PDB file of C-alpha atoms in Angstrom:
ATOM      1  CA  MET A   1     -16.451  -5.958  27.379  1.00 67.00           C
ATOM      2  CA  ASN A   2     -19.573  -6.522  25.221  1.00 71.00           C
ATOM      3  CA  TRP A   3     -20.984  -3.282  26.509  1.00 70.00           C
ATOM      4  CA  LEU A   4     -17.761  -1.424  25.469  1.00 70.00           C
ATOM      5  CA  ILE A   5     -17.770  -2.960  21.975  1.00 67.00           C
ATOM      6  CA  ASN A   6     -21.454  -2.099  21.471  1.00 69.00           C
ATOM      7  CA  GLN A   7     -20.737   1.510  22.410  1.00 67.00           C
ATOM      8  CA  TRP A   8     -18.002   1.578  19.816  1.00 65.00           C
ATOM      9  CA  LEU A   9     -20.279   0.099  17.146  1.00 67.00           C
ATOM     10  CA  ARG A  10     -23.035   2.651  17.840  1.00 67.00           C
ATOM     11  CA  THR A  11     -20.648   5.584  17.506  1.00 67.00           C
ATOM     12  CA  ALA A  12     -22.048   8.230  15.136  1.00 64.00           C
ATOM     13  CA  ILE A  13     -20.066   9.250  12.022  1.00 64.00           C
ATOM     14  CA  ILE A  14     -19.273  12.885  11.266  1.00 65.00           C
ATOM     15  CA  ASP A  15     -19.404  13.597   7.526  1.00 63.00           C
ATOM     16  CA  GLY A  16     -18.378  17.199   7.104  1.00 62.00           C
ATOM     17  CA  LYS A  17     -21.102  19.070   9.145  1.00 66.00           C
ATOM     18  CA  GLN A  18     -23.454  16.145   9.006  1.00 68.00           C
ATOM     19  CA  LYS A  19     -23.824  13.630  11.779  1.00 67.00           C
ATOM     20  CA  LEU A  20     -24.821  10.087  10.769  1.00 63.00           C
ATOM     21  CA  ASP A  21     -25.941   7.392  13.086  1.00 67.00           C
ATOM     22  CA  ASN A  22     -24.189   4.067  12.605  1.00 62.00           C
ATOM     23  CA  LYS A  23     -26.958   1.411  12.198  1.00 63.00           C
ATOM     24  CA  SER A  24     -25.035  -1.560  10.944  1.00 66.00           C
ATOM     25  CA  GLY A  25     -21.433  -2.727  10.595  1.00 65.00           C
ATOM     26  CA  THR A  26     -18.354  -1.049  12.129  1.00 66.00           C
ATOM     27  CA  PRO A  27     -18.169   2.769  11.931  1.00 63.00           C
ATOM     28  CA  GLN A  28     -15.874   4.189   9.238  1.00 64.00           C
ATOM     29  CA  GLY A  29     -12.751   5.560  10.903  1.00 63.00           C
ATOM     30  CA  GLY A  30     -13.595   4.110  14.302  1.00 67.00           C
ATOM     31  CA  ILE A  31     -10.640   3.071  16.391  1.00 70.00           C
ATOM     32  CA  ILE A  32     -11.978  -0.405  17.039  1.00 74.00           C
ATOM     33  CA  SER A  33     -13.219  -0.940  13.428  1.00 74.00           C
ATOM     34  CA  PRO A  34     -10.005  -2.473  11.946  1.00 79.00           C
ATOM     35  CA  LEU A  35      -9.653  -4.865  14.892  1.00 81.00           C
ATOM     36  CA  LEU A  36     -13.308  -6.048  14.831  1.00 80.00           C
ATOM     37  CA  ALA A  37     -13.275  -6.335  11.012  1.00 81.00           C
ATOM     38  CA  ASN A  38     -10.073  -8.371  11.064  1.00 86.00           C
ATOM     39  CA  ILE A  39     -11.336 -10.813  13.712  1.00 86.00           C
ATOM     40  CA  TYR A  40     -14.541 -11.359  11.668  1.00 84.00           C
ATOM     41  CA  LEU A  41     -12.787 -11.716   8.316  1.00 87.00           C
ATOM     42  CA  HIS A  42     -10.291 -14.129   9.816  1.00 89.00           C
ATOM     43  CA  GLU A  43     -13.083 -16.371  11.018  1.00 86.00           C
ATOM     44  CA  VAL A  44     -15.173 -16.043   7.837  1.00 87.00           C
ATOM     45  CA  ILE A  45     -12.612 -15.928   5.055  1.00 86.00           C
ATOM     46  CA  ASP A  46      -9.502 -17.524   6.462  1.00 86.00           C
ATOM     47  CA  ASN A  47     -11.233 -20.377   8.336  1.00 85.00           C
ATOM     48  CA  ARG A  48     -14.746 -21.079   7.342  1.00 82.00           C
ATOM     49  CA  ILE A  49     -14.781 -20.373   3.616  1.00 78.00           C
ATOM     50  CA  ILE A  50     -11.419 -22.055   2.890  1.00 80.00           C
ATOM     51  CA  LYS A  51     -12.359 -25.024   4.982  1.00 83.00           C
ATOM     52  CA  GLU A  52     -15.745 -25.331   3.205  1.00 84.00           C
ATOM     53  CA  ILE A  53     -14.247 -24.963  -0.244  1.00 87.00           C
ATOM     54  CA  LYS A  54     -10.950 -26.961  -0.003  1.00 88.00           C
ATOM     55  CA  PRO A  55     -12.567 -30.460   0.045  1.00 90.00           C
ATOM     56  CA  LEU A  56     -14.387 -29.618  -3.182  1.00 89.00           C
ATOM     57  CA  LEU A  57     -11.221 -28.697  -5.180  1.00 91.00           C
ATOM     58  CA  LYS A  58      -9.003 -30.755  -7.432  1.00 93.00           C
ATOM     59  CA  GLY A  59      -5.790 -29.016  -6.243  1.00 92.00           C
ATOM     60  CA  ASP A  60      -4.403 -26.914  -3.454  1.00 92.00           C
ATOM     61  CA  ILE A  61      -5.566 -23.495  -2.258  1.00 91.00           C
ATOM     62  CA  PHE A  62      -4.032 -20.710  -0.268  1.00 91.00           C
ATOM     63  CA  ILE A  63      -5.067 -17.179   0.800  1.00 91.00           C
ATOM     64  CA  VAL A  64      -3.075 -14.065   1.498  1.00 91.00           C
ATOM     65  CA  ARG A  65      -5.079 -11.427   3.345  1.00 89.00           C
ATOM     66  CA  TYR A  66      -4.530  -8.030   4.834  1.00 88.00           C
ATOM     67  CA  ALA A  67      -7.615  -6.511   6.432  1.00 83.00           C
ATOM     68  CA  ASP A  68     -10.312  -6.759   3.713  1.00 85.00           C
ATOM     69  CA  ASP A  69      -7.831  -7.093   0.798  1.00 89.00           C
ATOM     70  CA  PHE A  70      -7.067 -10.638  -0.179  1.00 91.00           C
ATOM     71  CA  ILE A  71      -5.827 -12.923  -2.832  1.00 93.00           C
ATOM     72  CA  ILE A  72      -6.880 -16.503  -3.179  1.00 93.00           C
ATOM     73  CA  GLY A  73      -4.433 -18.791  -5.098  1.00 93.00           C
ATOM     74  CA  LEU A  74      -5.522 -22.090  -6.627  1.00 93.00           C
ATOM     75  CA  GLU A  75      -3.504 -24.788  -8.346  1.00 92.00           C
ATOM     76  CA  TYR A  76      -5.929 -25.381 -11.208  1.00 93.00           C
ATOM     77  CA  GLN A  77      -7.678 -22.855 -13.466  1.00 92.00           C
ATOM     78  CA  SER A  78     -10.866 -24.876 -13.408  1.00 93.00           C
ATOM     79  CA  ASP A  79     -10.983 -24.609  -9.511  1.00 94.00           C
ATOM     80  CA  ALA A  80     -10.411 -20.844  -9.750  1.00 93.00           C
ATOM     81  CA  GLU A  81     -13.222 -20.375 -12.268  1.00 93.00           C
ATOM     82  CA  ARG A  82     -15.608 -22.295 -10.105  1.00 92.00           C
ATOM     83  CA  LEU A  83     -14.579 -20.415  -6.920  1.00 91.00           C
ATOM     84  CA  TYR A  84     -14.919 -17.097  -8.640  1.00 91.00           C
ATOM     85  CA  LYS A  85     -18.489 -17.807  -9.495  1.00 90.00           C
ATOM     86  CA  VAL A  86     -19.584 -19.004  -6.042  1.00 88.00           C
ATOM     87  CA  LEU A  87     -17.501 -16.747  -3.795  1.00 89.00           C
ATOM     88  CA  PRO A  88     -19.897 -13.780  -3.809  1.00 89.00           C
ATOM     89  CA  GLN A  89     -22.712 -16.049  -2.676  1.00 88.00           C
ATOM     90  CA  ARG A  90     -20.488 -17.621   0.031  1.00 85.00           C
ATOM     91  CA  LEU A  91     -19.558 -14.193   1.384  1.00 87.00           C
ATOM     92  CA  GLN A  92     -23.172 -13.026   1.243  1.00 88.00           C
ATOM     93  CA  LYS A  93     -24.041 -15.824   3.578  1.00 87.00           C
ATOM     94  CA  TYR A  94     -22.013 -14.134   6.284  1.00 85.00           C
ATOM     95  CA  GLY A  95     -23.254 -10.609   5.480  1.00 85.00           C
ATOM     96  CA  LEU A  96     -20.292  -9.627   3.327  1.00 86.00           C
ATOM     97  CA  GLU A  97     -20.222  -8.280  -0.233  1.00 87.00           C
ATOM     98  CA  LEU A  98     -17.435  -8.843  -2.750  1.00 87.00           C
ATOM     99  CA  SER A  99     -16.494  -5.744  -4.686  1.00 86.00           C
ATOM    100  CA  LEU A 100     -16.689  -6.880  -8.336  1.00 83.00           C
ATOM    101  CA  GLU A 101     -15.043  -3.699  -9.503  1.00 85.00           C
ATOM    102  CA  LYS A 102     -11.919  -4.568  -7.591  1.00 86.00           C
ATOM    103  CA  SER A 103     -11.985  -8.290  -8.128  1.00 90.00           C
ATOM    104  CA  ARG A 104     -10.820 -10.312 -11.200  1.00 90.00           C
ATOM    105  CA  LEU A 105      -9.764 -13.776 -12.169  1.00 92.00           C
ATOM    106  CA  GLN A 106      -6.039 -13.794 -13.064  1.00 91.00           C
ATOM    107  CA  ASN A 107      -4.035 -16.588 -14.620  1.00 92.00           C
ATOM    108  CA  PHE A 108      -0.904 -15.491 -12.806  1.00 92.00           C
ATOM    109  CA  ALA A 109       1.619 -18.042 -14.107  1.00 89.00           C
ATOM    110  CA  PRO A 110       4.972 -17.482 -15.921  1.00 87.00           C
ATOM    111  CA  GLN A 111       3.602 -19.419 -18.873  1.00 85.00           C
ATOM    112  CA  ASN A 112       0.980 -16.744 -19.327  1.00 85.00           C
ATOM    113  CA  LYS A 113       2.449 -14.344 -21.908  1.00 79.00           C
ATOM    114  CA  GLU A 114      -0.350 -11.774 -21.683  1.00 77.00           C
ATOM    115  CA  ARG A 115       0.926  -8.196 -21.378  1.00 76.00           C
ATOM    116  CA  LYS A 116      -1.158  -7.632 -18.205  1.00 82.00           C
ATOM    117  CA  ASN A 117       0.040 -10.726 -16.334  1.00 90.00           C
ATOM    118  CA  THR A 118       0.452  -8.757 -13.070  1.00 93.00           C
ATOM    119  CA  ILE A 119      -1.319  -8.466  -9.703  1.00 93.00           C
ATOM    120  CA  ASP A 120      -1.643  -5.224  -7.804  1.00 94.00           C
ATOM    121  CA  PHE A 121      -1.821  -5.880  -4.044  1.00 94.00           C
ATOM    122  CA  LEU A 122      -1.066  -3.746  -1.011  1.00 93.00           C
ATOM    123  CA  GLY A 123       0.668  -0.918  -3.004  1.00 94.00           C
ATOM    124  CA  PHE A 124       2.851  -3.288  -5.105  1.00 96.00           C
ATOM    125  CA  THR A 125       2.646  -4.611  -8.561  1.00 95.00           C
ATOM    126  CA  HIS A 126       3.646  -8.320  -8.674  1.00 95.00           C
ATOM    127  CA  TYR A 127       5.066  -9.634 -11.855  1.00 93.00           C
ATOM    128  CA  TRP A 128       7.045 -12.527 -13.277  1.00 93.00           C
ATOM    129  CA  THR A 129      10.682 -12.167 -14.431  1.00 91.00           C
ATOM    130  CA  LYS A 130      13.771 -14.303 -14.797  1.00 89.00           C
ATOM    131  CA  SER A 131      16.474 -14.642 -12.140  1.00 86.00           C
ATOM    132  CA  SER A 132      20.198 -14.503 -12.881  1.00 84.00           C
ATOM    133  CA  PHE A 133      20.065 -18.298 -13.115  1.00 89.00           C
ATOM    134  CA  GLY A 134      17.283 -18.244 -15.698  1.00 87.00           C
ATOM    135  CA  SER A 135      14.513 -19.447 -13.413  1.00 91.00           C
ATOM    136  CA  ASN A 136      11.098 -17.831 -13.131  1.00 91.00           C
ATOM    137  CA  VAL A 137      10.730 -15.574 -10.074  1.00 92.00           C
ATOM    138  CA  ILE A 138       8.131 -13.118  -8.874  1.00 92.00           C
ATOM    139  CA  GLN A 139       9.403  -9.497  -8.472  1.00 93.00           C
ATOM    140  CA  ARG A 140       7.588  -6.562  -6.901  1.00 94.00           C
ATOM    141  CA  LYS A 141       7.634  -2.838  -7.656  1.00 96.00           C
ATOM    142  CA  THR A 142       5.620   0.121  -6.343  1.00 97.00           C
ATOM    143  CA  ARG A 143       2.164   0.302  -7.987  1.00 96.00           C
ATOM    144  CA  ASN A 144       1.749   3.327 -10.299  1.00 95.00           C
ATOM    145  CA  LYS A 145      -1.123   4.720  -8.323  1.00 95.00           C
ATOM    146  CA  SER A 146       0.806   4.402  -5.083  1.00 96.00           C
ATOM    147  CA  LYS A 147       3.841   6.051  -6.776  1.00 96.00           C
ATOM    148  CA  THR A 148       1.773   9.110  -7.838  1.00 96.00           C
ATOM    149  CA  ARG A 149       0.195   9.407  -4.398  1.00 96.00           C
ATOM    150  CA  ILE A 150       3.533   9.132  -2.499  1.00 97.00           C
ATOM    151  CA  ILE A 151       5.229  11.759  -4.751  1.00 97.00           C
ATOM    152  CA  LYS A 152       2.275  14.169  -4.185  1.00 97.00           C
ATOM    153  CA  GLU A 153       2.325  13.682  -0.387  1.00 97.00           C
ATOM    154  CA  LEU A 154       6.123  14.282  -0.361  1.00 97.00           C
ATOM    155  CA  TYR A 155       5.716  17.559  -2.331  1.00 97.00           C
ATOM    156  CA  ASP A 156       2.883  18.748  -0.133  1.00 97.00           C
ATOM    157  CA  LEU A 157       4.911  17.939   2.989  1.00 97.00           C
ATOM    158  CA  ILE A 158       7.922  19.880   1.832  1.00 96.00           C
ATOM    159  CA  LYS A 159       5.788  22.804   0.605  1.00 95.00           C
ATOM    160  CA  ALA A 160       3.918  22.951   3.948  1.00 95.00           C
ATOM    161  CA  ASN A 161       7.135  23.039   5.900  1.00 94.00           C
ATOM    162  CA  ARG A 162       9.137  25.449   3.732  1.00 91.00           C
ATOM    163  CA  HIS A 163       8.908  28.401   6.067  1.00 90.00           C
ATOM    164  CA  LYS A 164      10.109  26.431   9.139  1.00 93.00           C
ATOM    165  CA  LYS A 165      13.752  26.320  10.344  1.00 94.00           C
ATOM    166  CA  LEU A 166      15.978  24.238   8.161  1.00 94.00           C
ATOM    167  CA  LYS A 167      16.610  21.612  10.896  1.00 96.00           C
ATOM    168  CA  GLU A 168      12.893  21.208  11.332  1.00 96.00           C
ATOM    169  CA  GLN A 169      12.389  20.820   7.532  1.00 96.00           C
ATOM    170  CA  GLN A 170      15.146  18.181   7.497  1.00 97.00           C
ATOM    171  CA  GLN A 171      13.552  16.320  10.328  1.00 97.00           C
ATOM    172  CA  ALA A 172      10.097  16.316   8.680  1.00 97.00           C
ATOM    173  CA  ILE A 173      11.401  15.063   5.345  1.00 97.00           C
ATOM    174  CA  THR A 174      13.525  12.462   7.048  1.00 97.00           C
ATOM    175  CA  ARG A 175      10.592  11.052   8.912  1.00 97.00           C
ATOM    176  CA  LYS A 176       8.675  10.838   5.656  1.00 97.00           C
ATOM    177  CA  LEU A 177      11.444   9.171   3.758  1.00 96.00           C
ATOM    178  CA  GLN A 178      12.009   6.664   6.525  1.00 95.00           C
ATOM    179  CA  GLY A 179       8.347   5.762   6.556  1.00 95.00           C
ATOM    180  CA  ILE A 180       8.406   5.112   2.780  1.00 96.00           C
ATOM    181  CA  TYR A 181      11.659   3.100   3.080  1.00 95.00           C
ATOM    182  CA  GLN A 182      10.173   0.960   5.849  1.00 94.00           C
ATOM    183  CA  TYR A 183       7.388  -0.290   3.648  1.00 94.00           C
ATOM    184  CA  PHE A 184       8.663  -0.062   0.036  1.00 95.00           C
ATOM    185  CA  ALA A 185      12.380  -0.932   0.493  1.00 93.00           C
ATOM    186  CA  ILE A 186      12.128  -4.413  -0.880  1.00 93.00           C
ATOM    187  CA  ARG A 187      14.443  -6.224  -3.196  1.00 90.00           C
ATOM    188  CA  GLY A 188      13.707  -5.272  -6.808  1.00 89.00           C
ATOM    189  CA  ASN A 189      12.157  -1.945  -5.888  1.00 94.00           C
ATOM    190  CA  TYR A 190      15.427   0.119  -5.910  1.00 92.00           C
ATOM    191  CA  LYS A 191      14.431   2.260  -8.872  1.00 93.00           C
ATOM    192  CA  PHE A 192      11.356   3.671  -7.034  1.00 95.00           C
ATOM    193  CA  LEU A 193      13.336   4.301  -3.800  1.00 94.00           C
ATOM    194  CA  ASN A 194      16.003   6.212  -5.842  1.00 95.00           C
ATOM    195  CA  LEU A 195      13.240   8.217  -7.590  1.00 96.00           C
ATOM    196  CA  ILE A 196      11.762   9.174  -4.204  1.00 96.00           C
ATOM    197  CA  TYR A 197      15.127  10.296  -2.813  1.00 96.00           C
ATOM    198  CA  ASP A 198      15.804  12.482  -5.871  1.00 96.00           C
ATOM    199  CA  LYS A 199      12.277  13.933  -5.820  1.00 97.00           C
ATOM    200  CA  ALA A 200      12.804  14.881  -2.180  1.00 97.00           C
ATOM    201  CA  LEU A 201      15.971  16.738  -2.939  1.00 96.00           C
ATOM    202  CA  PHE A 202      14.443  18.401  -6.006  1.00 96.00           C
ATOM    203  CA  PHE A 203      11.303  19.535  -4.220  1.00 96.00           C
ATOM    204  CA  TRP A 204      13.383  20.842  -1.222  1.00 95.00           C
ATOM    205  CA  TYR A 205      15.674  22.758  -3.591  1.00 94.00           C
ATOM    206  CA  LYS A 206      12.636  24.266  -5.423  1.00 92.00           C
ATOM    207  CA  MET A 207      10.899  25.300  -2.154  1.00 92.00           C
ATOM    208  CA  LEU A 208      13.972  26.779  -0.593  1.00 91.00           C
ATOM    209  CA  ASN A 209      14.444  29.036  -3.691  1.00 88.00           C
ATOM    210  CA  LEU A 210      10.783  30.074  -3.648  1.00 83.00           C
ATOM    211  CA  ARG A 211      11.356  31.568  -0.221  1.00 70.00           C
ATOM    212  CA  GLY A 212      13.900  34.023  -1.558  1.00 59.00           C
ATOM    213  CA  GLY A 213      11.528  35.733  -4.008  1.00 62.00           C
ATOM    214  CA  ARG A 214      13.142  36.530  -7.294  1.00 60.00           C
ATOM    215  CA  LYS A 215      16.599  35.954  -5.898  1.00 63.00           C
ATOM    216  CA  LYS A 216      17.516  32.262  -5.488  1.00 70.00           C
ATOM    217  CA  SER A 217      18.513  31.240  -1.980  1.00 76.00           C
ATOM    218  CA  TYR A 218      20.768  28.430  -3.365  1.00 81.00           C
ATOM    219  CA  ASN A 219      22.371  27.773  -6.678  1.00 84.00           C
ATOM    220  CA  SER A 220      23.349  24.277  -7.656  1.00 84.00           C
ATOM    221  CA  ASN A 221      26.842  24.575  -6.218  1.00 88.00           C
ATOM    222  CA  ALA A 222      25.548  25.952  -2.876  1.00 90.00           C
ATOM    223  CA  PHE A 223      22.922  23.207  -2.661  1.00 91.00           C
ATOM    224  CA  ILE A 224      25.634  20.561  -2.829  1.00 91.00           C
ATOM    225  CA  GLU A 225      27.061  21.942   0.378  1.00 92.00           C
ATOM    226  CA  PHE A 226      23.551  22.310   1.766  1.00 93.00           C
ATOM    227  CA  LYS A 227      22.860  18.558   1.150  1.00 92.00           C
ATOM    228  CA  ARG A 228      26.032  17.728   3.040  1.00 92.00           C
ATOM    229  CA  ILE A 229      25.051  19.680   6.143  1.00 94.00           C
ATOM    230  CA  PHE A 230      21.351  18.764   6.067  1.00 94.00           C
ATOM    231  CA  ALA A 231      21.624  15.222   4.773  1.00 94.00           C
ATOM    232  CA  LEU A 232      18.629  13.073   4.150  1.00 95.00           C
ATOM    233  CA  PRO A 233      18.555   9.356   4.828  1.00 92.00           C
ATOM    234  CA  LYS A 234      20.070   7.397   1.968  1.00 85.00           C
ATOM    235  CA  LEU A 235      18.023   4.603   0.654  1.00 81.00           C
ATOM    236  CA  ARG A 236      18.727   0.934   1.383  1.00 81.00           C
ATOM    237  CA  ILE A 237      16.989  -2.372   0.897  1.00 81.00           C
ATOM    238  CA  ILE A 238      15.270  -3.384   4.240  1.00 81.00           C
ATOM    239  CA  HIS A 239      13.194  -6.428   3.206  1.00 82.00           C
ATOM    240  CA  ASN A 240      14.907  -9.122   1.157  1.00 77.00           C
ATOM    241  CA  ILE A 241      11.837 -11.024  -0.048  1.00 70.00           C
TER     242      ILE A 241
END
């Protein structure tokens, strides 16, 4: 097993036409890289660092991590400020480097009335709002950068498939929408899901009419019947969190 892992780690990286030898760390894009990185980060961040730091704090601490993206939550601001200063050195001890450009200290509390009292994490923007009962709750919506990327990917997909048979186009768009729904269909994010569904129909209508040259393949009335025959999956909330 060790031999096999070493072979994976020594795998060269192809950057365009250039071949680069991997001398340290896990190779970018390697099939084993996410697994090895996750095992190491679980041991270093989830276990060792938290166990080392927790006894030194006034209050509680928790960590939410996905691969190398993580949030550390602390009960007291004074603890957060101390940890923010020492964390880079703690990570360096294990051969890791904290990206200061992507890291920040955030007082994420409902009492904080700053305009930018939000956290971007794993494609979502987390923010405080009021529930129907008037209590403070955390809501999530699709991050703006993620929204722009997803809309572009959807447009590119529909454009790339515009010359295929209509059934094949429907299947390709359906798979794309289902993938988006599976991740982003959480409570409070309905507005984004509705936008994506409308964009899919608009892009499809536009591309179908580009195929006909100057003469439109479908007018608005004909497209209503088209949508009934080649229906796309309707949005629904999948994750109630």
